[in-house]
Tab-separated table of C-alpha atoms and ligand atoms in Angstrom:
chain	number	residue	atom	x	y	z
A	1	MET	CA	76.780	113.350	157.040
A	2	LYS	CA	79.226	114.185	154.286
A	3	VAL	CA	82.739	113.021	155.055
A	4	HIS	CA	86.066	113.769	153.401
A	5	ALA	CA	88.669	111.047	153.504
A	6	TYR	CA	91.660	109.418	151.850
A	7	GLY	CA	91.305	106.009	150.287
A	8	THR	CA	92.304	103.767	147.441
A	9	PRO	CA	90.327	101.693	144.898
A	10	ASP	CA	93.006	99.001	144.487
A	11	ALA	CA	96.371	97.740	145.735
A	12	SER	CA	98.538	99.662	143.307
A	13	SER	CA	97.054	103.178	143.455
A	14	PRO	CA	98.202	105.793	145.960
A	15	LEU	CA	95.733	107.019	148.560
A	16	LYS	CA	93.702	109.894	147.140
A	17	PRO	CA	90.923	112.222	148.322
A	18	VAL	CA	87.496	110.579	148.464
A	19	GLN	CA	84.151	111.585	149.925
A	20	PHE	CA	81.103	109.681	151.100
A	21	ASP	CA	78.106	109.911	153.392
A	22	ARG	CA	78.337	108.310	156.783
A	23	PRO	CA	74.820	107.141	157.716
A	24	ASP	CA	73.117	109.268	160.338
A	25	VAL	CA	73.546	108.482	163.987
A	26	ARG	CA	71.224	105.724	165.147
A	27	SER	CA	70.052	104.947	168.631
A	28	GLY	CA	73.015	103.978	170.808
A	29	GLU	CA	75.603	105.547	168.522
A	30	VAL	CA	78.108	108.368	168.860
A	31	ALA	CA	79.291	110.698	166.063
A	32	MET	CA	82.588	112.528	166.224
A	33	GLU	CA	84.723	114.942	164.332
A	34	VAL	CA	88.047	113.149	163.816
A	35	LEU	CA	90.966	115.194	165.157
A	36	HIS	CA	93.840	112.756	164.740
A	37	CYS	CA	94.429	109.310	163.313
A	38	GLY	CA	97.561	107.227	163.800
A	39	VAL	CA	99.221	105.461	160.868
A	40	CYS	CA	99.508	101.768	161.709
A	41	HIS	CA	101.588	99.217	159.800
A	42	SER	CA	98.312	97.342	159.205
A	43	ASP	CA	97.021	100.335	157.249
A	44	ILE	CA	99.811	99.845	154.741
A	45	HIS	CA	99.393	96.061	154.543
A	46	GLN	CA	95.653	96.501	153.993
A	47	ALA	CA	95.886	99.342	151.470
A	48	ARG	CA	98.477	97.380	149.469
A	49	ASP	CA	96.546	94.110	149.878
A	50	ASP	CA	99.564	92.339	151.377
A	51	TRP	CA	97.227	89.894	153.124
A	52	GLY	CA	95.066	89.290	150.058
A	53	ASN	CA	91.815	90.085	151.901
A	54	THR	CA	91.244	93.781	151.268
A	55	VAL	CA	87.717	94.922	150.488
A	56	TRP	CA	87.791	97.825	148.003
A	57	PRO	CA	87.649	100.738	148.211
A	58	CYS	CA	89.905	100.907	151.265
A	59	VAL	CA	89.846	103.875	153.650
A	60	PRO	CA	92.308	102.907	156.417
A	61	GLY	CA	92.744	104.197	159.960
A	62	HIS	CA	91.977	102.621	163.328
A	63	GLU	CA	93.784	104.842	165.802
A	64	ILE	CA	91.112	107.505	165.882
A	65	VAL	CA	90.772	110.394	168.301
A	66	GLY	CA	87.809	112.716	167.954
A	67	ARG	CA	85.446	115.166	169.577
A	68	VAL	CA	81.820	114.058	170.023
A	69	THR	CA	79.452	116.061	167.804
A	70	GLU	CA	76.202	114.145	168.293
A	71	VAL	CA	74.855	111.244	170.340
A	72	GLY	CA	71.937	108.974	169.480
A	73	SER	CA	69.065	108.258	171.825
A	74	GLY	CA	69.951	106.057	174.767
A	75	VAL	CA	73.651	106.941	174.792
A	76	LYS	CA	74.641	107.217	178.446
A	77	ARG	CA	78.395	107.533	178.725
A	78	PHE	CA	79.138	110.263	176.185
A	79	SER	CA	78.048	113.830	175.527
A	80	VAL	CA	78.731	116.381	172.834
A	81	GLY	CA	82.227	117.827	173.306
A	82	ASP	CA	83.817	114.765	174.923
A	83	LEU	CA	87.245	113.682	173.724
A	84	VAL	CA	86.876	110.087	172.571
A	85	GLY	CA	88.664	107.345	170.696
A	86	VAL	CA	87.862	104.502	168.320
A	87	GLY	CA	90.266	101.622	167.937
A	88	CYS	CA	90.327	98.588	165.678
A	89	MET	CA	86.665	97.542	166.015
A	90	VAL	CA	83.335	99.327	165.648
A	91	ASN	CA	80.864	96.522	166.298
A	92	SER	CA	80.348	92.895	167.325
A	93	CYS	CA	77.466	90.592	168.247
A	94	GLN	CA	77.651	91.509	171.976
A	95	THR	CA	76.069	88.176	172.910
A	96	CYS	CA	78.696	85.432	172.359
A	97	ASP	CA	81.030	84.280	175.136
A	98	ALA	CA	83.962	86.267	173.736
A	99	CYS	CA	81.940	89.490	173.615
A	100	LYS	CA	80.465	88.909	177.066
A	101	SER	CA	83.954	88.446	178.496
A	102	GLY	CA	85.076	91.724	176.912
A	103	GLU	CA	87.139	90.173	174.130
A	104	GLU	CA	85.113	91.298	171.126
A	105	GLN	CA	88.104	90.758	168.842
A	106	TYR	CA	87.430	87.030	169.150
A	107	CYS	CA	83.660	87.401	168.553
A	108	THR	CA	82.080	84.181	167.294
A	109	GLY	CA	78.844	85.863	166.170
A	110	PRO	CA	77.644	85.585	162.561
A	111	ARG	CA	79.767	88.511	161.364
A	112	GLY	CA	82.567	88.269	163.902
A	113	ALA	CA	83.921	91.604	165.063
A	114	THR	CA	83.308	94.423	162.610
A	115	LEU	CA	86.664	96.017	162.013
A	116	THR	CA	86.915	99.796	161.835
A	117	TYR	CA	87.938	99.530	158.210
A	118	ASN	CA	87.925	96.574	155.859
A	119	GLY	CA	84.998	95.290	157.913
A	120	PRO	CA	83.309	91.996	157.077
A	121	THR	CA	81.083	91.733	154.033
A	122	ALA	CA	79.139	88.621	155.018
A	123	PRO	CA	76.344	87.918	155.374
A	124	ASP	CA	74.712	91.301	154.898
A	125	GLY	CA	77.336	94.020	155.185
A	126	THR	CA	79.278	96.015	152.641
A	127	ASN	CA	82.485	97.642	153.838
A	128	THR	CA	83.637	99.889	156.643
A	129	TYR	CA	85.732	103.023	156.219
A	130	GLY	CA	88.265	104.009	158.836
A	131	GLY	CA	89.702	107.095	160.421
A	132	TYR	CA	91.582	108.671	157.535
A	133	SER	CA	88.406	110.729	157.411
A	134	THR	CA	86.912	113.859	158.884
A	135	ALA	CA	84.106	112.178	160.843
A	136	MET	CA	83.261	108.843	162.383
A	137	VAL	CA	80.136	107.183	163.761
A	138	VAL	CA	80.413	104.335	166.219
A	139	ARG	CA	78.270	102.323	168.547
A	140	GLU	CA	78.627	103.512	172.147
A	141	GLU	CA	80.085	100.198	173.347
A	142	PHE	CA	83.073	100.719	171.030
A	143	CYS	CA	83.727	104.317	171.966
A	144	LEU	CA	86.617	104.985	174.369
A	145	THR	CA	87.166	107.813	176.796
A	146	ILE	CA	90.481	109.597	176.313
A	147	PRO	CA	91.812	110.425	179.795
A	148	ASP	CA	92.428	114.139	180.414
A	149	ALA	CA	96.127	113.515	181.029
A	150	ILE	CA	96.748	112.214	177.507
A	151	GLU	CA	97.298	114.753	174.747
A	152	PRO	CA	94.814	114.132	171.899
A	153	GLU	CA	97.584	113.711	169.314
A	154	LYS	CA	99.245	111.053	171.490
A	155	ALA	CA	96.187	108.941	172.259
A	156	GLY	CA	95.597	107.294	168.876
A	157	PRO	CA	98.486	104.822	168.846
A	158	ILE	CA	97.472	103.552	172.292
A	159	LEU	CA	94.208	102.304	170.737
A	160	CYS	CA	96.046	99.805	168.529
A	161	ALA	CA	99.775	99.589	169.259
A	162	GLY	CA	99.079	100.034	172.969
A	163	VAL	CA	96.348	97.478	173.448
A	164	THR	CA	97.914	94.967	171.056
A	165	THR	CA	100.893	94.695	173.390
A	166	TYR	CA	99.020	95.297	176.655
A	167	HIS	CA	96.730	92.317	175.990
A	168	PRO	CA	99.500	89.654	175.845
A	169	LEU	CA	101.514	91.305	178.632
A	170	ARG	CA	98.463	91.021	180.900
A	171	TYR	CA	97.699	87.518	179.630
A	172	HIS	CA	101.195	86.336	180.601
A	173	ASP	CA	101.171	88.285	183.889
A	174	ALA	CA	104.184	90.350	182.976
A	175	GLY	CA	105.270	91.867	186.277
A	176	PRO	CA	107.850	91.650	189.041
A	177	GLY	CA	110.049	88.580	188.727
A	178	LYS	CA	109.245	88.050	185.044
A	179	LYS	CA	111.872	88.372	182.347
A	180	VAL	CA	110.253	89.820	179.251
A	181	ALA	CA	111.862	90.439	175.881
A	182	ILE	CA	110.299	92.709	173.300
A	183	ALA	CA	111.298	91.863	169.743
A	184	GLY	CA	111.016	94.574	167.108
A	185	ILE	CA	111.159	98.153	168.334
A	186	GLY	CA	108.724	100.083	166.171
A	187	GLY	CA	105.173	101.292	166.763
A	188	LEU	CA	104.144	98.272	168.838
A	189	GLY	CA	107.498	97.484	170.397
A	190	HIS	CA	108.179	100.928	171.805
A	191	MET	CA	104.804	100.842	173.565
A	192	ALA	CA	105.449	97.291	174.793
A	193	ILE	CA	108.738	98.272	176.447
A	194	GLN	CA	107.096	101.081	178.398
A	195	ILE	CA	104.042	99.047	179.393
A	196	ALA	CA	106.004	95.956	180.477
A	197	LYS	CA	108.350	98.163	182.486
A	198	ALA	CA	105.433	99.905	184.216
A	199	MET	CA	103.992	96.483	185.058
A	200	GLY	CA	107.236	95.734	186.887
A	201	ALA	CA	108.851	93.193	184.569
A	202	HIS	CA	112.547	93.056	183.719
A	203	VAL	CA	112.531	94.217	180.100
A	204	THR	CA	115.004	93.465	177.345
A	205	ALA	CA	114.664	94.894	173.854
A	206	LEU	CA	115.643	92.713	170.907
A	207	THR	CA	116.512	94.778	167.873
A	208	THR	CA	118.330	94.455	164.583
A	209	SER	CA	119.264	98.132	164.437
A	210	ALA	CA	122.063	99.520	166.574
A	211	SER	CA	120.800	103.044	165.883
A	212	LYS	CA	117.778	102.387	168.115
A	213	GLU	CA	119.820	101.572	171.230
A	214	LYS	CA	119.696	105.061	172.694
A	215	LEU	CA	115.945	105.343	172.199
A	216	ILE	CA	115.436	101.936	173.742
A	217	GLU	CA	117.288	103.104	176.810
A	218	GLU	CA	115.132	106.248	176.987
A	219	LEU	CA	112.008	104.093	176.845
A	220	GLY	CA	113.164	102.405	180.049
A	221	ALA	CA	114.367	98.988	178.903
A	222	ASP	CA	116.753	97.291	181.334
A	223	ASP	CA	118.748	95.695	178.590
A	224	VAL	CA	119.116	95.496	174.846
A	225	ILE	CA	120.333	92.690	172.613
A	226	LEU	CA	121.464	93.357	169.082
A	227	MET	CA	120.200	90.454	167.036
A	228	LYS	CA	123.145	90.765	164.669
A	229	ASP	CA	125.566	90.006	167.502
A	230	GLU	CA	125.675	86.207	167.490
A	231	ASP	CA	127.527	85.983	170.800
A	232	GLU	CA	124.940	88.086	172.585
A	233	VAL	CA	122.119	86.082	171.076
A	234	GLU	CA	123.712	82.801	172.045
A	235	ALA	CA	124.382	83.993	175.588
A	236	ALA	CA	120.669	84.771	175.974
A	237	GLU	CA	119.516	81.233	175.201
A	238	GLY	CA	116.615	80.187	177.428
A	239	ARG	CA	116.581	83.538	179.253
A	240	PHE	CA	113.089	84.970	178.805
A	241	ASP	CA	109.772	83.876	180.292
A	242	LEU	CA	108.089	85.776	177.502
A	243	VAL	CA	109.397	86.874	174.140
A	244	LEU	CA	106.783	89.230	172.726
A	245	SER	CA	107.408	89.607	169.024
A	246	THR	CA	106.031	92.686	167.319
A	247	ILE	CA	107.978	92.118	164.094
A	248	PRO	CA	105.519	92.625	161.219
A	249	TYR	CA	107.410	91.000	158.354
A	250	ALA	CA	108.532	87.437	157.540
A	251	HIS	CA	111.756	86.591	159.377
A	252	ASP	CA	113.705	83.737	160.979
A	253	VAL	CA	111.917	83.141	164.287
A	254	ASN	CA	114.300	80.435	165.544
A	255	PRO	CA	116.698	82.762	167.418
A	256	TYR	CA	113.705	84.186	169.291
A	257	LEU	CA	112.459	80.728	170.172
A	258	ALA	CA	115.960	79.850	171.385
A	259	MET	CA	115.876	82.787	173.815
A	260	THR	CA	112.538	81.656	175.244
A	261	ALA	CA	112.875	79.948	178.639
A	262	HIS	CA	111.799	76.478	179.702
A	263	ASP	CA	107.981	76.687	179.952
A	264	GLY	CA	108.198	80.146	178.427
A	265	THR	CA	106.268	81.563	175.494
A	266	LEU	CA	107.156	83.098	172.191
A	267	HIS	CA	104.140	85.293	171.487
A	268	PHE	CA	103.365	86.950	168.150
A	269	VAL	CA	101.274	90.061	167.712
A	270	GLY	CA	102.658	91.552	164.529
A	271	LEU	CA	103.207	88.632	162.219
A	272	PHE	CA	100.374	87.936	159.793
A	273	MET	CA	102.454	85.660	157.598
A	274	PRO	CA	103.431	81.985	157.749
A	275	ILE	CA	106.464	80.976	159.772
A	276	GLU	CA	108.856	78.980	157.647
A	277	GLU	CA	111.462	76.498	158.817
A	278	LEU	CA	110.567	76.425	162.466
A	279	ALA	CA	112.822	74.180	164.544
A	280	THR	CA	110.485	72.286	166.880
A	281	MET	CA	113.247	70.639	168.923
A	282	PRO	CA	113.628	73.526	171.403
A	283	MET	CA	109.871	73.442	172.044
A	284	LEU	CA	109.935	69.734	172.842
A	285	PHE	CA	113.030	69.731	175.011
A	286	LYS	CA	112.041	72.766	177.045
A	287	ARG	CA	108.231	72.656	176.765
A	288	LYS	CA	108.159	76.054	175.090
A	289	LYS	CA	104.968	77.539	173.719
A	290	ILE	CA	104.315	79.535	170.594
A	291	MET	CA	101.126	81.563	170.425
A	292	GLY	CA	99.628	84.771	169.164
A	293	SER	CA	96.894	87.259	169.917
A	294	LEU	CA	94.891	89.894	168.138
A	295	ILE	CA	94.634	93.485	169.412
A	296	GLY	CA	92.577	93.534	172.641
A	297	GLY	CA	88.941	93.965	173.662
A	298	VAL	CA	87.219	97.285	174.305
A	299	LYS	CA	87.520	96.872	178.067
A	300	GLN	CA	91.279	96.390	177.837
A	301	THR	CA	91.559	99.263	175.383
A	302	GLN	CA	90.040	101.566	177.994
A	303	GLU	CA	92.274	99.924	180.594
A	304	VAL	CA	95.458	100.591	178.620
A	305	LEU	CA	94.427	104.222	178.028
A	306	ASP	CA	93.992	104.669	181.777
A	307	PHE	CA	97.206	102.711	182.447
A	308	CYS	CA	99.182	104.978	180.101
A	309	ALA	CA	97.683	108.072	181.733
A	310	LYS	CA	98.569	106.784	185.203
A	311	HIS	CA	102.114	105.694	184.356
A	312	ASP	CA	102.904	108.597	182.054
A	313	ILE	CA	103.398	106.327	179.053
A	314	ARG	CA	103.150	107.913	175.620
A	315	PRO	CA	103.826	106.791	172.086
A	316	GLU	CA	106.529	108.617	170.188
A	317	THR	CA	104.604	110.439	167.506
A	318	GLN	CA	105.208	112.702	164.585
A	319	SER	CA	102.357	114.752	163.189
A	320	ILE	CA	101.766	114.753	159.441
A	321	ALA	CA	99.280	116.381	157.103
A	322	MET	CA	96.764	114.132	155.355
A	323	ASP	CA	98.381	114.679	151.960
A	324	GLU	CA	101.714	113.399	153.304
A	325	ILE	CA	100.308	109.915	153.811
A	326	GLU	CA	102.081	108.232	150.892
A	327	ASP	CA	105.460	109.526	152.095
A	328	ALA	CA	104.649	108.266	155.578
A	329	PHE	CA	103.800	104.816	154.173
A	330	GLU	CA	107.157	104.703	152.408
A	331	ARG	CA	109.032	105.741	155.537
A	332	VAL	CA	107.289	103.116	157.651
A	333	LYS	CA	108.021	100.439	155.047
A	334	SER	CA	111.688	101.367	154.950
A	335	GLU	CA	111.733	101.496	158.774
A	336	ASP	CA	113.067	105.029	158.548
A	337	VAL	CA	110.598	106.221	161.118
A	338	ARG	CA	110.724	107.380	164.668
A	339	PHE	CA	107.760	105.215	165.687
A	340	ARG	CA	104.272	106.540	164.927
A	341	HIS	CA	102.996	109.011	162.347
A	342	VAL	CA	99.744	110.669	163.363
A	343	ILE	CA	97.596	112.451	160.797
A	344	ASP	CA	96.377	115.880	161.846
A	345	MET	CA	92.893	115.713	160.379
A	346	SER	CA	92.416	119.475	160.479
A	347	THR	CA	94.721	119.518	157.428
A	348	LEU	CA	92.150	117.532	155.459
A	349	ARG	CA	89.242	119.652	156.710
A	350	ALA	CA	91.108	122.790	155.646
A	351	ALA	CA	91.953	121.433	152.200
A	352	ALA	CA	88.690	119.593	151.506
A	353	SER	CA	86.903	122.301	149.512
A	354	GLN	CA	89.835	122.517	147.062
A	355	LEU	CA	90.237	118.789	146.545
A	356	GLU	CA	88.927	116.757	143.680
A	357	ALA	CA	87.483	113.771	145.474
A	358	THR	CA	86.007	110.529	144.179
A	359	THR	CA	82.599	109.807	145.681
A	360	LEU	CA	82.304	106.399	147.342
A	361	GLU	CA	79.259	104.397	148.331
A	362	ALA	CA	78.155	104.909	151.920
A	363	PRO	CA	79.997	102.601	154.338
A	364	ASP	CA	78.599	99.902	156.528
A	365	ARG	CA	79.163	99.868	160.254
A	366	GLY	CA	77.745	96.567	161.370
A	367	MET	CA	74.477	95.718	163.005
A	368	ALA	CA	72.512	98.319	164.916
A	369	ALA	CA	72.517	98.233	168.689
A	370	ASP	CA	68.959	96.878	168.574
A	371	GLY	CA	70.200	93.818	166.668
A	372	GLY	CA	68.708	94.986	163.369
A	373	LYS	CA	70.597	94.713	160.139
A	374	ALA	CA	73.075	97.316	158.981
A	375	SER	CA	71.411	100.283	157.376
B	1	ZN	ZN1	96.848	98.877	163.957
B	2	ZN	ZN1	80.365	88.231	169.780
């Protein structure tokens, strides 16, 4: 099917209209019209090649909400008209231990997990194109049900920002009696505060910007520490069982480690860069742990959608038109953003016939459900 999208051929060009054919629905796959797609910080890093691993051309977007338009043979859980979501992955081997335990993001199969965009090229794939596009095709196992209670324009960020924080909060049993600090109050952090609070933990927000204090309170945090206030930071030494850091840029992690309790954990979900000048002494003297995790599996993605529906948790979103994407990128980079931008994909559908679009090669989407090679 012909798809309109926004993408870029290299790290320095702005995102521009493109078009390509998504391969027809195969057995076990679901096709959808994309209604909304959240703008994740990863989209910017990937489009600008900040991690040095971008496969060009790059069509970002992995917070996808759509309406099912077609299902392949054998699809059991979805029908035409269903409201569905696609998160950070579209495929995996389905047979390794990680996949069998529902943690496809750690797939050890030959291609690993196939990411929704910038998917793996080896050994036989090409590239995947994400949700900044009018239509999507995904294997049934990677398709999520959007609960009725969640507004379609609010569901997207739960598929990445939501599950990325839900996964470690569950892993560390955040709940009653646990003191949890959330560092960095942006797209991930503002979901983490709400989720940790709903799990029953005592939640403190760690932020560098005083202007976010009121919002933090509205999100339900019990406490907030301004990282610029040295006295407050010092007073919090050893306080938190878990410091969940969602900060996506290089920064001094030592104050956060200092706040981590004896036997506690400093856990990274947003930092894809090396940590420099890490003081190991606090780890040794108080047996502190430093670890990280990547998004969450499909099972937990469904779980966090249902959890957000049940506990009335929503991301703060602001709707934008597709052609406003470059402005949105700039706002996110300058942190001048009230949490999550969500692209209203009807704006691209409406404009598509007028746009001059570059035609891209058809995307890959990983191995077929029958184990065959990508078409
Ligand atoms: Zn993301
Ligand atoms: Zn696997």
